[in-house]
PDB file of C-alpha atoms in Angstrom:
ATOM      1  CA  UNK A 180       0.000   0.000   0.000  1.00 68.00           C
ATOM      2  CA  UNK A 181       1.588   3.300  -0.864  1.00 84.00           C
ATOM      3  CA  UNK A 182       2.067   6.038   1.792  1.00 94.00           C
ATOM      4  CA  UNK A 183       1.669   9.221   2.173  1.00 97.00           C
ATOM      5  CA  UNK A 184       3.100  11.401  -0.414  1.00 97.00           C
ATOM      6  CA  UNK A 185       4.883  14.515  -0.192  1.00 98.00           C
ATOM      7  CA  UNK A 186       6.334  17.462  -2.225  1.00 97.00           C
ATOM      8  CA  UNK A 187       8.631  19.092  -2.548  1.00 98.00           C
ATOM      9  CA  UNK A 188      11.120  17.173  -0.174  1.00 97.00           C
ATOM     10  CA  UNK A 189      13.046  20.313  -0.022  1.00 98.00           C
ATOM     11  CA  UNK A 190      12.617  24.183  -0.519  1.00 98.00           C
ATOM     12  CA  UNK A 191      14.705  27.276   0.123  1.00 98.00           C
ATOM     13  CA  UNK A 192      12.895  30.008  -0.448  1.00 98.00           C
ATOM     14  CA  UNK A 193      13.539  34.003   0.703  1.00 97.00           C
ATOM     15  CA  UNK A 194      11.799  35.952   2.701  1.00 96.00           C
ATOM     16  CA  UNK A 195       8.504  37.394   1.502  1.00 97.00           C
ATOM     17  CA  UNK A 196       8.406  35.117  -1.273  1.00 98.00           C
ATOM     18  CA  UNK A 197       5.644  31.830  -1.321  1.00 98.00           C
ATOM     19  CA  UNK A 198       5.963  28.547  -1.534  1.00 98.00           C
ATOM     20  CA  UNK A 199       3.296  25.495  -2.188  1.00 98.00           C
ATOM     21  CA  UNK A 200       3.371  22.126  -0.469  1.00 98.00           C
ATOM     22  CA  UNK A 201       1.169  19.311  -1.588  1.00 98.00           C
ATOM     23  CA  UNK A 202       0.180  16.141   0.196  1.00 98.00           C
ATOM     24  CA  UNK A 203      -1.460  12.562  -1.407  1.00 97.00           C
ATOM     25  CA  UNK A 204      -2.712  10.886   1.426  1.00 96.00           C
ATOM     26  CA  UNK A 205      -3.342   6.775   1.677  1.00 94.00           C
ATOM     27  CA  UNK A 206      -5.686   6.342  -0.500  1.00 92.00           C
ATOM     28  CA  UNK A 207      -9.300   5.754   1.642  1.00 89.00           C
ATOM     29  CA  UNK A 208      -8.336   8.047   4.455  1.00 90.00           C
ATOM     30  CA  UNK A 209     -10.333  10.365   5.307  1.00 88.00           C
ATOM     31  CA  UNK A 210      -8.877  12.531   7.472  1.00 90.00           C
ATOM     32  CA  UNK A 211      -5.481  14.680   6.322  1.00 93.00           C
ATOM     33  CA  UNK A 212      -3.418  17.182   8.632  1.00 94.00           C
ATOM     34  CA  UNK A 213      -0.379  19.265   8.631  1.00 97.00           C
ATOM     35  CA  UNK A 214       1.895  19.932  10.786  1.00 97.00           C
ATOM     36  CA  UNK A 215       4.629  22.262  11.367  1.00 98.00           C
ATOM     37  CA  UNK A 216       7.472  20.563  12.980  1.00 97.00           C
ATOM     38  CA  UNK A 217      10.277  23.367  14.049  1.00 96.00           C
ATOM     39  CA  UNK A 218      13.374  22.091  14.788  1.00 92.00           C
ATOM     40  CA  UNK A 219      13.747  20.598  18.709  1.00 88.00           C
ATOM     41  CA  UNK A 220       9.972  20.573  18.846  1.00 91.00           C
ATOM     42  CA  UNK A 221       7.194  17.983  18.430  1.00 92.00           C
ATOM     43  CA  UNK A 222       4.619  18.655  15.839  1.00 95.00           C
ATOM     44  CA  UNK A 223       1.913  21.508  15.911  1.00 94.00           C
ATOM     45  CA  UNK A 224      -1.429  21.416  13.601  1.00 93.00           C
ATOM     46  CA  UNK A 225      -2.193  24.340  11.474  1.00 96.00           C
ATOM     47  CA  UNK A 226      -5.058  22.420   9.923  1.00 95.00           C
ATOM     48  CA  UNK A 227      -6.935  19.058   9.853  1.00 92.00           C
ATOM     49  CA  UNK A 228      -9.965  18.237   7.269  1.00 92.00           C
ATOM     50  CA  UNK A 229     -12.277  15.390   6.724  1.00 88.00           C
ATOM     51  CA  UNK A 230     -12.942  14.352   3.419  1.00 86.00           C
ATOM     52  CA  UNK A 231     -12.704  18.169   2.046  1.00 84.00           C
ATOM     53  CA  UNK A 232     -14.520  20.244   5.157  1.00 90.00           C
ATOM     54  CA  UNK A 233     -12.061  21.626   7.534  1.00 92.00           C
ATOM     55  CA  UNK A 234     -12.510  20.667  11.446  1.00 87.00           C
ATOM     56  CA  UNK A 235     -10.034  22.636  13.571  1.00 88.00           C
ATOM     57  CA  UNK A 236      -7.632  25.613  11.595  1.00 93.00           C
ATOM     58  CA  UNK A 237      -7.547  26.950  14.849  1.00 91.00           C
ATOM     59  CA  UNK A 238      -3.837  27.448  14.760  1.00 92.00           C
ATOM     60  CA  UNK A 239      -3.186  28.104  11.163  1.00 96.00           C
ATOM     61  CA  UNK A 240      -1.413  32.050  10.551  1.00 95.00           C
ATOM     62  CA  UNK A 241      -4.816  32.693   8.297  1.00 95.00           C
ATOM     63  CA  UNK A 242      -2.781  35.889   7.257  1.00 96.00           C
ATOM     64  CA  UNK A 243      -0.163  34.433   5.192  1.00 97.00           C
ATOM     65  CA  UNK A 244      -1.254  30.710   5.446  1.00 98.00           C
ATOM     66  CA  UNK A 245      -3.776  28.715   3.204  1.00 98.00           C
ATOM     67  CA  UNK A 246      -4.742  25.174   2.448  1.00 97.00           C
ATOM     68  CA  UNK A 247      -7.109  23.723   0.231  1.00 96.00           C
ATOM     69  CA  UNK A 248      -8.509  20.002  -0.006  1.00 95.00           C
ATOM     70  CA  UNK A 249      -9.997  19.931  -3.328  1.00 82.00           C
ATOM     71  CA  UNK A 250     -12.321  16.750  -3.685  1.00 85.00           C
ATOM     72  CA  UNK A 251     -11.676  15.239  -0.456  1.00 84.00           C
ATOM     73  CA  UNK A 252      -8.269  13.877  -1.807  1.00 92.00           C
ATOM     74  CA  UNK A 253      -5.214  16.114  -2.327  1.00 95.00           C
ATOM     75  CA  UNK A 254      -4.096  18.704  -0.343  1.00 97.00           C
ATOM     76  CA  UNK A 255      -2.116  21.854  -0.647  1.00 97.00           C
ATOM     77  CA  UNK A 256      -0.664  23.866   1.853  1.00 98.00           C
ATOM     78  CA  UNK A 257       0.609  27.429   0.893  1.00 98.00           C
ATOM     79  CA  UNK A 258       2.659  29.971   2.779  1.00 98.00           C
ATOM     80  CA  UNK A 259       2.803  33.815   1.280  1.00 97.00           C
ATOM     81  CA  UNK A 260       4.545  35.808   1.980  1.00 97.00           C
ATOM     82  CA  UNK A 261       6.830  33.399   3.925  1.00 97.00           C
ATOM     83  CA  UNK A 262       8.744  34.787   7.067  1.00 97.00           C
ATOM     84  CA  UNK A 263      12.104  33.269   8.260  1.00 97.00           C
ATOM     85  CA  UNK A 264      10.047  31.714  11.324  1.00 97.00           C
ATOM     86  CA  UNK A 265       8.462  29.512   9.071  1.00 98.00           C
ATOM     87  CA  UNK A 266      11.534  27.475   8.633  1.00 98.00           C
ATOM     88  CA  UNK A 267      10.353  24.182   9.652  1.00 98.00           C
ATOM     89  CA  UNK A 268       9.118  21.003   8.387  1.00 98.00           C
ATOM     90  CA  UNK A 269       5.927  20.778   7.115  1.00 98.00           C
ATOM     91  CA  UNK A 270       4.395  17.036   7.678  1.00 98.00           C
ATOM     92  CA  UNK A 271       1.246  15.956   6.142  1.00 98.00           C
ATOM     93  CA  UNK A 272      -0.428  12.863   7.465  1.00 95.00           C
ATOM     94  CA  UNK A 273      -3.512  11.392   7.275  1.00 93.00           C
ATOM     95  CA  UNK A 274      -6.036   8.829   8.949  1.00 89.00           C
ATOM     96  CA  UNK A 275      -8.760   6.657   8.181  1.00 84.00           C
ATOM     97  CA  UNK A 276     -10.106   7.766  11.619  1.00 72.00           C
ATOM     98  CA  UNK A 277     -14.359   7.456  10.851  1.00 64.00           C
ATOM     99  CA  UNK A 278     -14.936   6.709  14.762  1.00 58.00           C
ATOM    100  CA  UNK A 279     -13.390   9.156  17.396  1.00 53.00           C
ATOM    101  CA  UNK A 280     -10.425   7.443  19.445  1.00 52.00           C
ATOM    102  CA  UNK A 281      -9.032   4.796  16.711  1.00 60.00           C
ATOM    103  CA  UNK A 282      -6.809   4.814  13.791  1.00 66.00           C
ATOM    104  CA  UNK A 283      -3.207   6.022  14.083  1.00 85.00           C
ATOM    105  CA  UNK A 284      -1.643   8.972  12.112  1.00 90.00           C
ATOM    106  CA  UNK A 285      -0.136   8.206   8.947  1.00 93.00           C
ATOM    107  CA  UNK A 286       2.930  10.661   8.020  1.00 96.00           C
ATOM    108  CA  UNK A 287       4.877  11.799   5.055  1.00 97.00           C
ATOM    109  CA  UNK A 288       8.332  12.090   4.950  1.00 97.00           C
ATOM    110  CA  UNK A 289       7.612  15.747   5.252  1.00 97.00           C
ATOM    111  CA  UNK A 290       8.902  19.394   2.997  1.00 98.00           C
ATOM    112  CA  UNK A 291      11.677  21.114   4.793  1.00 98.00           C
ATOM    113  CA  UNK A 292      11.406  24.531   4.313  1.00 98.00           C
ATOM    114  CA  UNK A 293      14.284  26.876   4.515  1.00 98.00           C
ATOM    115  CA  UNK A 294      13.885  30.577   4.451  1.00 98.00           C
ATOM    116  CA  UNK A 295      17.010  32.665   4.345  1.00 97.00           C
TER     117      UNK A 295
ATOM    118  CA  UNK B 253       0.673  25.338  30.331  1.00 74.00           C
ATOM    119  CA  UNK B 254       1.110  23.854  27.027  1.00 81.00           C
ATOM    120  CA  UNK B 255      -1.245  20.731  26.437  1.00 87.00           C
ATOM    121  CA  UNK B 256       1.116  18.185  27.104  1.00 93.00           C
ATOM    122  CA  UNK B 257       4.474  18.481  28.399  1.00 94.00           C
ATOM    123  CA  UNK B 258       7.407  16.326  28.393  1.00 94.00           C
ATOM    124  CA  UNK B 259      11.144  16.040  29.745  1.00 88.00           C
ATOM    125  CA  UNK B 260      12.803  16.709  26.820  1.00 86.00           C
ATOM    126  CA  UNK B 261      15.902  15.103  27.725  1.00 89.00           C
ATOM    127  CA  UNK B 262      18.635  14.306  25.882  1.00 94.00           C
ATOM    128  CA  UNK B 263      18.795  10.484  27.886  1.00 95.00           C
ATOM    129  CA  UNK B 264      21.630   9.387  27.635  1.00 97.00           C
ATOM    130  CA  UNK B 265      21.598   5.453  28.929  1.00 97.00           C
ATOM    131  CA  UNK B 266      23.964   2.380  28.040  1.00 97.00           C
ATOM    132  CA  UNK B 267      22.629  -0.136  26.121  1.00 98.00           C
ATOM    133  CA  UNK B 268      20.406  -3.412  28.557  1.00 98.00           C
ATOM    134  CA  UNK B 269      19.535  -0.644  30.513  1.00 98.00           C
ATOM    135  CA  UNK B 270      15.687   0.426  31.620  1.00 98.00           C
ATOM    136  CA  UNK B 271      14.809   4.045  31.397  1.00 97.00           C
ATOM    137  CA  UNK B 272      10.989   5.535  31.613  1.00 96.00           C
ATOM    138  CA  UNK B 273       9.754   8.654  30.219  1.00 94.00           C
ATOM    139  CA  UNK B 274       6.623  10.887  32.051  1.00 94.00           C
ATOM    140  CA  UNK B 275       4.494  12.897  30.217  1.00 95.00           C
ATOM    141  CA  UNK B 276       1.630  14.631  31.462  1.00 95.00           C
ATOM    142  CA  UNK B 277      -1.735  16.439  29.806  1.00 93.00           C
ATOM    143  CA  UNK B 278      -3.581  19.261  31.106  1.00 90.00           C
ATOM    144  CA  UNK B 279      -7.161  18.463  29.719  1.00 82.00           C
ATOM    145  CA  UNK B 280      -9.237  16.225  31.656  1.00 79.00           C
ATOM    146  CA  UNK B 281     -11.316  15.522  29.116  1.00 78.00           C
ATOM    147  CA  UNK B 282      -8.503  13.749  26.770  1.00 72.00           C
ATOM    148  CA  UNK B 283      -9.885  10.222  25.637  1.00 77.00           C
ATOM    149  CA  UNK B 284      -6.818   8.346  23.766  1.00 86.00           C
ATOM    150  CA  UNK B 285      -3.204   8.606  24.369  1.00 90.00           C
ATOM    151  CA  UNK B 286      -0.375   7.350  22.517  1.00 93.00           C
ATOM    152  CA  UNK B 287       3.200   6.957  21.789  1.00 95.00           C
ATOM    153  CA  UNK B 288       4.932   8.192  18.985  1.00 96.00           C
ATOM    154  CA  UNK B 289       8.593   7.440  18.117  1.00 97.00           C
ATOM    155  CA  UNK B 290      10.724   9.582  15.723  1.00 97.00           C
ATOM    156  CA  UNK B 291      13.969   8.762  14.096  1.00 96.00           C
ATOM    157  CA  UNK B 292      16.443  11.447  13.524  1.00 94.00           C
ATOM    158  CA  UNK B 293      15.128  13.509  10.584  1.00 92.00           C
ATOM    159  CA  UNK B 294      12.546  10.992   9.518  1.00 95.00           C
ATOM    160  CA  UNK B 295       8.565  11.160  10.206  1.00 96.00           C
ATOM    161  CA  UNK B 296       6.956  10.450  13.543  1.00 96.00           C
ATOM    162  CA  UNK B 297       5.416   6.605  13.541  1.00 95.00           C
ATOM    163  CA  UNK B 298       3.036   5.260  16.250  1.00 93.00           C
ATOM    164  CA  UNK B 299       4.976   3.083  18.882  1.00 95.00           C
ATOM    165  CA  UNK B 300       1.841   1.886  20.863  1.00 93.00           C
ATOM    166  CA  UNK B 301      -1.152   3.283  22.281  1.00 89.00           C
ATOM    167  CA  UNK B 302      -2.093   3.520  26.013  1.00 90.00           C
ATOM    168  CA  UNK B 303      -4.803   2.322  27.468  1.00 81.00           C
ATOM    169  CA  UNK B 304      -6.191   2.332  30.848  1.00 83.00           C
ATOM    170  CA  UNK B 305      -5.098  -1.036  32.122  1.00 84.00           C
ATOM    171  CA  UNK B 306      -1.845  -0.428  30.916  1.00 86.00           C
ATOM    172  CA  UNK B 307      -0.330  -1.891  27.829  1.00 90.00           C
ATOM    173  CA  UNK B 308       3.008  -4.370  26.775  1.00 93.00           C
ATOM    174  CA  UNK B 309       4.639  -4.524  23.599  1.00 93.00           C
ATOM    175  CA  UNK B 310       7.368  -6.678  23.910  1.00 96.00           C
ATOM    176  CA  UNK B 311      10.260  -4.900  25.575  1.00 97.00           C
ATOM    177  CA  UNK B 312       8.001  -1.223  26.032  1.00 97.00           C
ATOM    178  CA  UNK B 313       5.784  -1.183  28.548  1.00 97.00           C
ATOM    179  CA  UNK B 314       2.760   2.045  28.753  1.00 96.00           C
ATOM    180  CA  UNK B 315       0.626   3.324  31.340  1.00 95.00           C
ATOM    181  CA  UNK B 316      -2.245   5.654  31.523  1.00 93.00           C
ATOM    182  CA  UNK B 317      -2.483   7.654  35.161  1.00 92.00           C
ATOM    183  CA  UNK B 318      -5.978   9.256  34.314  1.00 89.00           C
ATOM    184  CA  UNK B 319      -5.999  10.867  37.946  1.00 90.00           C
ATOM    185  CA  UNK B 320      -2.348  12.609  38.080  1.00 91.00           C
ATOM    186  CA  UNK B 321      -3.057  12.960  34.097  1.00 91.00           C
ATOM    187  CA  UNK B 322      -0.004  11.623  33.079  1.00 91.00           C
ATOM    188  CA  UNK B 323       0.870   8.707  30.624  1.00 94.00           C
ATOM    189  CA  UNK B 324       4.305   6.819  30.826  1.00 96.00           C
ATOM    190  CA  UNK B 325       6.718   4.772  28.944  1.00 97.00           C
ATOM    191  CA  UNK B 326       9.131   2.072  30.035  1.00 97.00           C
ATOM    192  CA  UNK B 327      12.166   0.703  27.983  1.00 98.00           C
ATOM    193  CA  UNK B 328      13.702  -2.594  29.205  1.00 98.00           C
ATOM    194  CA  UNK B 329      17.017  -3.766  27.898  1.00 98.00           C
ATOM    195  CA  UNK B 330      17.944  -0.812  25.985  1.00 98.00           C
ATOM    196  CA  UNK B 331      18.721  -1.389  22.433  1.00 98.00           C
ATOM    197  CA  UNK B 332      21.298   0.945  20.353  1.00 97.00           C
ATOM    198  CA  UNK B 333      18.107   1.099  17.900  1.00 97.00           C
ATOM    199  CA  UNK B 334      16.172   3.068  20.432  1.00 98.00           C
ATOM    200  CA  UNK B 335      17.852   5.684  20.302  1.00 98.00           C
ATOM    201  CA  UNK B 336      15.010   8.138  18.617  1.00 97.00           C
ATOM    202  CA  UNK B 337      12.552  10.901  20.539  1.00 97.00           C
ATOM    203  CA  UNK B 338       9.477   9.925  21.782  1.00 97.00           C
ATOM    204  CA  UNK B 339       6.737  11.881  20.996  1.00 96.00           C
ATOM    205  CA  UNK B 340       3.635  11.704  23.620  1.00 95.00           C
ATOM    206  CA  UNK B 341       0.284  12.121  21.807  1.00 93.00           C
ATOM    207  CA  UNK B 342      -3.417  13.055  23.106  1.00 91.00           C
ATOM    208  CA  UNK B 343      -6.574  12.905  21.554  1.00 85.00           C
ATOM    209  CA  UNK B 344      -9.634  14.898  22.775  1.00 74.00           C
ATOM    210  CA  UNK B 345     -12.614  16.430  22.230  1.00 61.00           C
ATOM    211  CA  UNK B 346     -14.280  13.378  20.519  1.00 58.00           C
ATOM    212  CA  UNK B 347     -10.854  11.595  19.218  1.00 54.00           C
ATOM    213  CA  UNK B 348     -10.392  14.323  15.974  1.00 67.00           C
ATOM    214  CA  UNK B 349      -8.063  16.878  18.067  1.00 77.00           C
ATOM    215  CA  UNK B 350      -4.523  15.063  18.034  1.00 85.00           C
ATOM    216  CA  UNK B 351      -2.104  17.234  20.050  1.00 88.00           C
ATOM    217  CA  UNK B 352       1.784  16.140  20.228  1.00 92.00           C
ATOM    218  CA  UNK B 353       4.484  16.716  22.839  1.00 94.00           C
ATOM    219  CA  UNK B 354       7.524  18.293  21.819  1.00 94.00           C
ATOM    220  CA  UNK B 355       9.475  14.728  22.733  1.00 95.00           C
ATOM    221  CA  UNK B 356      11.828  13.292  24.655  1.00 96.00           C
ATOM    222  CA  UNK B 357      15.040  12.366  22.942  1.00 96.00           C
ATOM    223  CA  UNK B 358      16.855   9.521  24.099  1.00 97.00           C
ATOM    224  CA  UNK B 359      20.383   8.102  22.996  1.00 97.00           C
ATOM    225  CA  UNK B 360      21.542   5.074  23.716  1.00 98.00           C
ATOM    226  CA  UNK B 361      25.196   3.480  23.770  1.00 96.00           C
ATOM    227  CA  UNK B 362      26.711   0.994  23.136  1.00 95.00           C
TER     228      UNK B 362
END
């Protein structure tokens, strides 16, 4: 079964400019995150949808942050204009979680974003 | 208070020997709890989840404290393969909210 996919693996970018992630989760699942994953930390959500409605963005800079699930599947995850505190890596993972409490998290191998 | 906190380490333990991590969550209403490990650059993957009665996997042992709020993790016989971080996880508000400590990093040696 393939896993979750993820791209770009890499990005350096400069401040102010944007940059696009995008995420193919398992295929089925229908629950897909991201997470920002700074350096020494564990990972935060910015956003989490099922199928293509969102259920918590509480976190999510809506000011220069935007994602978009498009038919329940794919997912992209934009940034503009970036700042050089969004260095991190951005982790996309997803879940076939239907009933609260079960399923684990399924990750990419993540987009490591560099701004200089 | 963040949501759940951890020792962050480093560990540093020789290898056979049994170390435990504590991590503890500040909402009561959290429902599932689990342990996350993550390899040096690579994505987090679920170790085992924690349940109430407590939990075995082999040589890592879990346990749910749903009074003090805290979950734990045991490591017997230390492996040089366990050296990772350990990320504690909580879900709440009706299992969709998945919330991650920042991790406990542990190295072991040989």
């Amino acid at each position: 079964e393939a896993g979750v996919a993820q791209s770009p693996r890499y990005k350096i970018i400069e401040k102010r400019q944007s940059v696009a992630f995008w995420c193919n989760p398992i295929s089925g699942h229908a629950t897909l995150y991201w997470y920002q994953q700074i350096l020494g930390q564990g990972p935060k959500l910015l956003i989490q949808f099922q199928n293509n409605g969102v259920v918590d963005d509480s976190q999510l800079p809506k000011d220069r942050f935007s994602a978009e699930r498009l038919k329940g599947v794919d997912s992209t995850l934009k940034i503009q204009p970036a700042k050089l505190e969004d260095s991190a890596v951005y982790l996309c993972a997803s879940s076939d979680r239907t009933v609260p409490n079960t399923g684990e998290l399924f990750f990419g191998e993540g987009s490591r974003l560099t701004v200089l | 208070r963040k949501e759940v906190e951890q020792d962050p380490g480093p560990f540093n333990v020789p290898e056979g020997a049994t170390v435990a991590f504590n991590c503890t969550y500040s909402n009561s209403a959290s429902q599932s709890f689990f342990w996350y490990r993550q390899d040096c650059r690579k994505e987090p993957k679920l170790l085992m989840s924690v349940y109430s009665s407590g939990n075995e996997d082999g040589r890592f042992t879990a346990q749910l404290n749903r009074a003090s709020q805290y979950i734990s993790l045991l490591i017997r016989d230390s492996k040089l393969s366990d050296s990772a971080t350990y990320l504690c996880v909580v879900d709440y508000t009706g299992g969709f909210k998945t919330i991650f400590g920042a991790g406990t990093r542990l190295f072991v040696k040989a």
